[in-house]
Coordinates of N, CA and C in Angstrom, one line a residue:
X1 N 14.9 -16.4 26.5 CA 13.9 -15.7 25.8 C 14.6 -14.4 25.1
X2 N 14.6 -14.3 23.5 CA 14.7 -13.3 23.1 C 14.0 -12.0 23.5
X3 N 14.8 -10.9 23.7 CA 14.3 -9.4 23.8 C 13.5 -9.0 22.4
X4 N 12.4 -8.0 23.0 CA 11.3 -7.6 22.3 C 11.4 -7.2 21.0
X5 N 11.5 -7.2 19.5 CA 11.8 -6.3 18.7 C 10.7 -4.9 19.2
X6 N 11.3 -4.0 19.0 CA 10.3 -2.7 18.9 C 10.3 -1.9 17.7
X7 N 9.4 -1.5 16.5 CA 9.8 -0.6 14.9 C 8.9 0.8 15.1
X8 N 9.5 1.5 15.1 CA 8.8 3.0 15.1 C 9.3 3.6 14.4
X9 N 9.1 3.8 12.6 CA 9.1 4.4 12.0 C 9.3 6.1 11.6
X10 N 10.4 6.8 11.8 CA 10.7 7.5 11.9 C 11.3 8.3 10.4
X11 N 11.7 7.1 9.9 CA 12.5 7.7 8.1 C 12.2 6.2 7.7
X12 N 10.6 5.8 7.6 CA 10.5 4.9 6.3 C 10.2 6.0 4.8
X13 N 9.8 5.2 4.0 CA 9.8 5.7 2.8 C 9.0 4.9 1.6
X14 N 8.0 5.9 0.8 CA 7.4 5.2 0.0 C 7.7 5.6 -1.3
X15 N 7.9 4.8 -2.0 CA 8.5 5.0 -3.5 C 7.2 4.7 -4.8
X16 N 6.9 5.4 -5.8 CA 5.9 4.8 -6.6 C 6.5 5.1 -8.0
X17 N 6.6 4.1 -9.0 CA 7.0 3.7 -10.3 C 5.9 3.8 -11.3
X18 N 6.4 3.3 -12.6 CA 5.7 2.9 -13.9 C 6.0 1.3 -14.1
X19 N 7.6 1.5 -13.5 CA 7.8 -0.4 -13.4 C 8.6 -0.4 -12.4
X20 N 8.8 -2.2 -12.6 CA 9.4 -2.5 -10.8 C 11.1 -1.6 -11.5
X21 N 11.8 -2.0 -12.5 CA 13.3 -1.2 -12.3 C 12.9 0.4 -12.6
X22 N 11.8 0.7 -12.9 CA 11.8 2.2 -12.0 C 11.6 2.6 -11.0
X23 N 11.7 1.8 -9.7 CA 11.7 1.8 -8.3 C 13.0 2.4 -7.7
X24 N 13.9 2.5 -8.6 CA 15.3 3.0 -8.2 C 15.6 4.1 -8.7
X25 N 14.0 4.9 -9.0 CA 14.4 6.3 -9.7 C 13.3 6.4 -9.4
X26 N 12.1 6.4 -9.0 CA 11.0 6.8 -8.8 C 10.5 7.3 -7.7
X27 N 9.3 8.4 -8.1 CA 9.1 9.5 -7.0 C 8.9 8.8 -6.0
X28 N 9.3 9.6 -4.8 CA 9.3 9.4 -3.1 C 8.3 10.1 -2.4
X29 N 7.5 10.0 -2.1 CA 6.5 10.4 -1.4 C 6.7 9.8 0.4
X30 N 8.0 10.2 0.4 CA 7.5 9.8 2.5 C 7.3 10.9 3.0
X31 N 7.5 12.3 2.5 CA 7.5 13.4 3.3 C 6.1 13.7 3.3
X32 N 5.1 13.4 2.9 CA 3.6 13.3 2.5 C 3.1 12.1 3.6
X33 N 3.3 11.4 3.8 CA 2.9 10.0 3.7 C 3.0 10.3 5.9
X34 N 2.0 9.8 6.4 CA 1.6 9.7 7.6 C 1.6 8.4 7.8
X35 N 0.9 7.7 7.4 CA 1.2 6.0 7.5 C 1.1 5.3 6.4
X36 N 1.3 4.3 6.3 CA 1.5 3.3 5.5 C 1.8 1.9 5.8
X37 N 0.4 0.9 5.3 CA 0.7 -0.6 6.2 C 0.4 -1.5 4.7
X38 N 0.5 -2.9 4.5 CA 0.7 -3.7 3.7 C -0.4 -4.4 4.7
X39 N -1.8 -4.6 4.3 CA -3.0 -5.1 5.2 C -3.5 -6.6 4.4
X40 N -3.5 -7.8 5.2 CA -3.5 -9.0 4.7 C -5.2 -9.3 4.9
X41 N -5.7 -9.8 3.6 CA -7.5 -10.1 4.3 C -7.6 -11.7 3.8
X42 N -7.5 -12.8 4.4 CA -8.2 -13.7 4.5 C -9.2 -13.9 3.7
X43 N -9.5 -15.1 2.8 CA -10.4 -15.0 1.8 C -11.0 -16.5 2.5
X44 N -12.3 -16.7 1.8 CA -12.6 -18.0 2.1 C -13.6 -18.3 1.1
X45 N -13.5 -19.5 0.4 CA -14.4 -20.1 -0.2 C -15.5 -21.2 0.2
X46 N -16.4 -20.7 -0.3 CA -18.0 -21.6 0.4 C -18.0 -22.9 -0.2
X47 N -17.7 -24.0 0.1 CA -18.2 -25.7 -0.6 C -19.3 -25.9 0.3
X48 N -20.5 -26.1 -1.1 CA -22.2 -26.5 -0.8 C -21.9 -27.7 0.1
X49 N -22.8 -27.9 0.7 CA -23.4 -28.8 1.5 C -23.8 -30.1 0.8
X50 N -23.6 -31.4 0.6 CA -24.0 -32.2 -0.1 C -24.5 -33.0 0.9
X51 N -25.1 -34.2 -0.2 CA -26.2 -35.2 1.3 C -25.5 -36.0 2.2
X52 N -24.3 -35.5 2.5 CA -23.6 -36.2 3.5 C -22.7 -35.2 4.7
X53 N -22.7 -33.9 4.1 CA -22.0 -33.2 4.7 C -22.5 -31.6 4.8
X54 N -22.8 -30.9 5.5 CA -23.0 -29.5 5.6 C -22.2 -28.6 5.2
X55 N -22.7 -26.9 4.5 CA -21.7 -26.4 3.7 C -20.5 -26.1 5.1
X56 N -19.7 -25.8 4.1 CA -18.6 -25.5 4.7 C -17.2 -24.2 3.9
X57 N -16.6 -24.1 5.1 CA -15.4 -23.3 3.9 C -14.2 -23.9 3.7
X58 N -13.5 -22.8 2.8 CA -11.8 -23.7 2.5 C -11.2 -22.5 2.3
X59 N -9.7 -22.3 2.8 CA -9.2 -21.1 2.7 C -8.5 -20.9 1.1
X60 N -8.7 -19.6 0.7 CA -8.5 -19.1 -0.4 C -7.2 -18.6 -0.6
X61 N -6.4 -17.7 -1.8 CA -5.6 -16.8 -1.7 C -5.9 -15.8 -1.0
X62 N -5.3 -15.2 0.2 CA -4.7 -14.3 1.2 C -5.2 -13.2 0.1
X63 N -5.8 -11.8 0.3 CA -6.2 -10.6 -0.5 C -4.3 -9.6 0.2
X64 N -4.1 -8.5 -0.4 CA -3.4 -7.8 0.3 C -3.6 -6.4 -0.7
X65 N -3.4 -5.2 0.3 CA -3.6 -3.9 -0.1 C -2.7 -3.1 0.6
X66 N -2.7 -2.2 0.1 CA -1.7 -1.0 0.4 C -2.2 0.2 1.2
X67 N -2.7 0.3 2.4 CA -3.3 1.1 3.2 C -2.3 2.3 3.4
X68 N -2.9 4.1 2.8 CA -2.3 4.9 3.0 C -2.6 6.3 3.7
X69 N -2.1 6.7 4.5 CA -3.1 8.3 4.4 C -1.8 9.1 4.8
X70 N -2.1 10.1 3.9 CA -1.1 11.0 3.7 C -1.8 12.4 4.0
X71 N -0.8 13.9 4.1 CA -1.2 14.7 3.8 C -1.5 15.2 2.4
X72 N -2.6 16.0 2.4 CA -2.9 16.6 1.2 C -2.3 17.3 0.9
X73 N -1.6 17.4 -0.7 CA -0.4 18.3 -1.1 C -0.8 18.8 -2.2
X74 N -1.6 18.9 -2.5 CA -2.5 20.1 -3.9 C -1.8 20.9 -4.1
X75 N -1.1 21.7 -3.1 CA -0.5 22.8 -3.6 C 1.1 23.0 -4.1
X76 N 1.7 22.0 -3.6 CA 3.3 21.9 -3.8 C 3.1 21.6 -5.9
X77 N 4.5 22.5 -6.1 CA 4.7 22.0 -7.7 C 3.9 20.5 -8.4
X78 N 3.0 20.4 -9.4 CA 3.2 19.2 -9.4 C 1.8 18.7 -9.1
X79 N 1.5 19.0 -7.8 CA 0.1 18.4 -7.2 C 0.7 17.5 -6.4
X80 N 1.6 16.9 -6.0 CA 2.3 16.0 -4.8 C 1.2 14.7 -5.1
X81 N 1.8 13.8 -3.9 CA 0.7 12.3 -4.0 C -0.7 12.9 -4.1
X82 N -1.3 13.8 -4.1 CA -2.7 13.9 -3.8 C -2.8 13.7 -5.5
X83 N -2.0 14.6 -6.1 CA -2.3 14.6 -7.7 C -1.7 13.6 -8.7
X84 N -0.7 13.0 -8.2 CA -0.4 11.5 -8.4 C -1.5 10.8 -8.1
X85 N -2.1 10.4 -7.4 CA -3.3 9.4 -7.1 C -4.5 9.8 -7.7
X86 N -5.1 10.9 -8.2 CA -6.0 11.5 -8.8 C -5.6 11.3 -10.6
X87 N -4.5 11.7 -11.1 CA -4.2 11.1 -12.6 C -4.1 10.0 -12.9
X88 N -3.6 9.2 -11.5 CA -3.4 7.2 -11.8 C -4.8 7.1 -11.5
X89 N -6.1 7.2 -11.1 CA -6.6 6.5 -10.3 C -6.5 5.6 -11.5
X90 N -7.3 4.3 -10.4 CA -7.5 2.9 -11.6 C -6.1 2.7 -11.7
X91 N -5.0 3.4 -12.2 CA -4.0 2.4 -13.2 C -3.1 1.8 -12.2
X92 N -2.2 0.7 -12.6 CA -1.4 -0.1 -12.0 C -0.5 0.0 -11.9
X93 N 0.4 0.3 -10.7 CA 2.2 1.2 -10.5 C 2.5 0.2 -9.9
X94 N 3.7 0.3 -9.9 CA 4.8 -0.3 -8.8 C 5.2 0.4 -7.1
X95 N 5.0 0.0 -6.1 CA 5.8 0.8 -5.0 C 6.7 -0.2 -4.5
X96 N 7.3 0.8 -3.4 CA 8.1 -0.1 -2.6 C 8.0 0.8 -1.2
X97 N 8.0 0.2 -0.5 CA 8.0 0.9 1.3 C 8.7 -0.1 2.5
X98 N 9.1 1.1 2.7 CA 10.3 0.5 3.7 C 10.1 1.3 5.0
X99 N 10.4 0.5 6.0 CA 10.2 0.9 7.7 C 11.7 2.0 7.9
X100 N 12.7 1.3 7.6 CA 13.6 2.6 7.9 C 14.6 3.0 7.5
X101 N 14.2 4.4 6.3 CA 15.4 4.4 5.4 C 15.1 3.8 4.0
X102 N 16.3 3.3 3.4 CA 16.4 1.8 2.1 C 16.7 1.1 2.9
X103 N 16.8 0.9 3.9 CA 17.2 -0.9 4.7 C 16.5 -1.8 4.9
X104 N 16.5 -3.3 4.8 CA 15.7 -3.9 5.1 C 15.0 -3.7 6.2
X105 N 13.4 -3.6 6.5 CA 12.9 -4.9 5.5 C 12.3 -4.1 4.1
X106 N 12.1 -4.2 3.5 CA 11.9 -3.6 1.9 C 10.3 -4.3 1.9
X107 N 9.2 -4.0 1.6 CA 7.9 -4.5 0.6 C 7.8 -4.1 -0.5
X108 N 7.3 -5.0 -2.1 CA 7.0 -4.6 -3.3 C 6.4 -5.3 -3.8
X109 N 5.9 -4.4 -4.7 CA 4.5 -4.9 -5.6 C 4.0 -3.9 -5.9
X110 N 2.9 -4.8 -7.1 CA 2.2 -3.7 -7.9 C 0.7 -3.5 -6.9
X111 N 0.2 -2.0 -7.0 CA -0.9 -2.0 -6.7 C -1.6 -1.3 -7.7
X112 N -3.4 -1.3 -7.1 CA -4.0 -0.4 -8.4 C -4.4 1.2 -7.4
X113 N -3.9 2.2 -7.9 CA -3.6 3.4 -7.5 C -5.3 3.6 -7.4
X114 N -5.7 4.1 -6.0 CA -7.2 4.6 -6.0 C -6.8 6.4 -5.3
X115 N -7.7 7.2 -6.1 CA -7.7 9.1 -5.9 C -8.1 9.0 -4.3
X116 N -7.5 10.2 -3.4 CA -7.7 10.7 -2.4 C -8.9 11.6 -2.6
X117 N -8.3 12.2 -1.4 CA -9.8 13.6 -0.7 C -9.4 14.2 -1.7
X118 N -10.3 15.6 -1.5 CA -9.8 17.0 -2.0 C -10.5 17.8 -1.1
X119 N -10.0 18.2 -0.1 CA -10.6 19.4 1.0 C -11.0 18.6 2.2
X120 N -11.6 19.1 3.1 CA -12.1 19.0 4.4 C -12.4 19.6 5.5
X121 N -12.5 19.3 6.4 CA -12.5 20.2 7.5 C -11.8 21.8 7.5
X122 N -12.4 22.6 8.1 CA -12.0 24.0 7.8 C -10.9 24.0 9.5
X123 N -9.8 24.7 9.5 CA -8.7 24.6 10.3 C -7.9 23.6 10.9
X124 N -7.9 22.5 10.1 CA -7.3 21.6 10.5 C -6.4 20.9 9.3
X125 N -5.2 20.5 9.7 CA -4.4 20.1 8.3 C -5.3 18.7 7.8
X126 N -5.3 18.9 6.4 CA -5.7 18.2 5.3 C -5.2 16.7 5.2
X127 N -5.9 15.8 5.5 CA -5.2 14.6 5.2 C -6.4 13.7 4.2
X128 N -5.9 12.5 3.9 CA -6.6 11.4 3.1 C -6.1 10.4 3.5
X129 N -6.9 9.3 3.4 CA -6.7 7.8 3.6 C -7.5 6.8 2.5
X130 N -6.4 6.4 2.2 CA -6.8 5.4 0.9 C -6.6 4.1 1.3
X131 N -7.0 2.9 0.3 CA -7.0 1.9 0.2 C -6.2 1.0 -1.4
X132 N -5.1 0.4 -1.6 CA -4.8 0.8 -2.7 C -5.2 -0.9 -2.7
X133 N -6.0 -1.9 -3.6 CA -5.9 -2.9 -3.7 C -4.5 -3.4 -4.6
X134 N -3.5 -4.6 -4.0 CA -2.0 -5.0 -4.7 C -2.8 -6.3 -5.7
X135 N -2.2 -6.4 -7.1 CA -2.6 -7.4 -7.7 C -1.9 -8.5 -7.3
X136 N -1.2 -8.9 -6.7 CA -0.4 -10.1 -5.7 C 0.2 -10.2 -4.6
X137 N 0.5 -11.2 -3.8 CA 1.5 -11.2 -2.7 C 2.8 -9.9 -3.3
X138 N 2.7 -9.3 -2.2 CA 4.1 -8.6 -2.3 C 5.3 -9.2 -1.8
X139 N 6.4 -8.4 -2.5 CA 7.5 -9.3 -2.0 C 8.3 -8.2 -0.7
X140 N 8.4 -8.9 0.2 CA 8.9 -8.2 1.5 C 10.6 -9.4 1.6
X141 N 11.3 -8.3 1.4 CA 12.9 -8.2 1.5 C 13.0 -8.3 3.7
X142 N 13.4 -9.5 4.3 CA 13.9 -9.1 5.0 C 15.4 -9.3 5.8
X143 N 16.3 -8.0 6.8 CA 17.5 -8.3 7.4 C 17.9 -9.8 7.1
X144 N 19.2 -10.1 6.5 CA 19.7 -11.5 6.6 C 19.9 -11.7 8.0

């Protein structure tokens, strides 16, 4: 029996572009970034019921999204991811995020950038959590 893999995330990294070859120059937002998952949703399509058989389903294309929550950075030069996601909302970027480092395993794809918070709670640090819907399977690079 193989021993357990264990991944705790300590120096992953999230990268966000205009295109996928600007992923190798595009802003980094891990020092912002609290979590970050690639969330898979199961689709299912309904076939009617005809006079021989009751409806039923059939599995569809897999959905996938880019689940994020970061700290609120309004105030760093710039506006940080909080003001990045508020200028894109709606539009369609490229990311890439990685568990540790640039090393594999690598995820990419385009998603559609949705805006964060702005404020909250009074004495407590500022966060946001988004949902970024990806327009396809991403591609996940892993260890040879």
């Amino acid at each position: 029996m193989a021993a357990p893999t264990v991944i705790t995330i300590t120096n992953g990294t999230l990268v966000l572009a205009d295109t996928e070859a600007g992923l190798d120059t595009g802003e980094a937002y891990e020092c912002q970034t609290s979590e970050a998952a690639i969330n898979a949703t199961p689709n299912l399509q309904t076939v009617p019921a005809t006079f021989c058989e009751p409806e039923s389903q059939s599995p569809a294309a897999t959905g996938y999204e880019l689940a994020l929550t970061w700290l609120q950075d309004w105030t760093v030069p710039g506006g940080g991811l909080s003001n990045y996601a508020f200028i894109n909302d709606t539009q369609t970027k490229w990311f890439r995020l990685t568990l540790e480092g640039t090393t594999d395993p690598i995820a990419e794809g385009q998603c559609r950038v949705v805006a964060g918070s702005f404020g909250g709670a009074a004495g407590t640090p500022l966060t946001t959590s988004t949902v970024w819907p990806l327009a396809s399977k991403p591609t996940i690079t892993v260890p040879t």
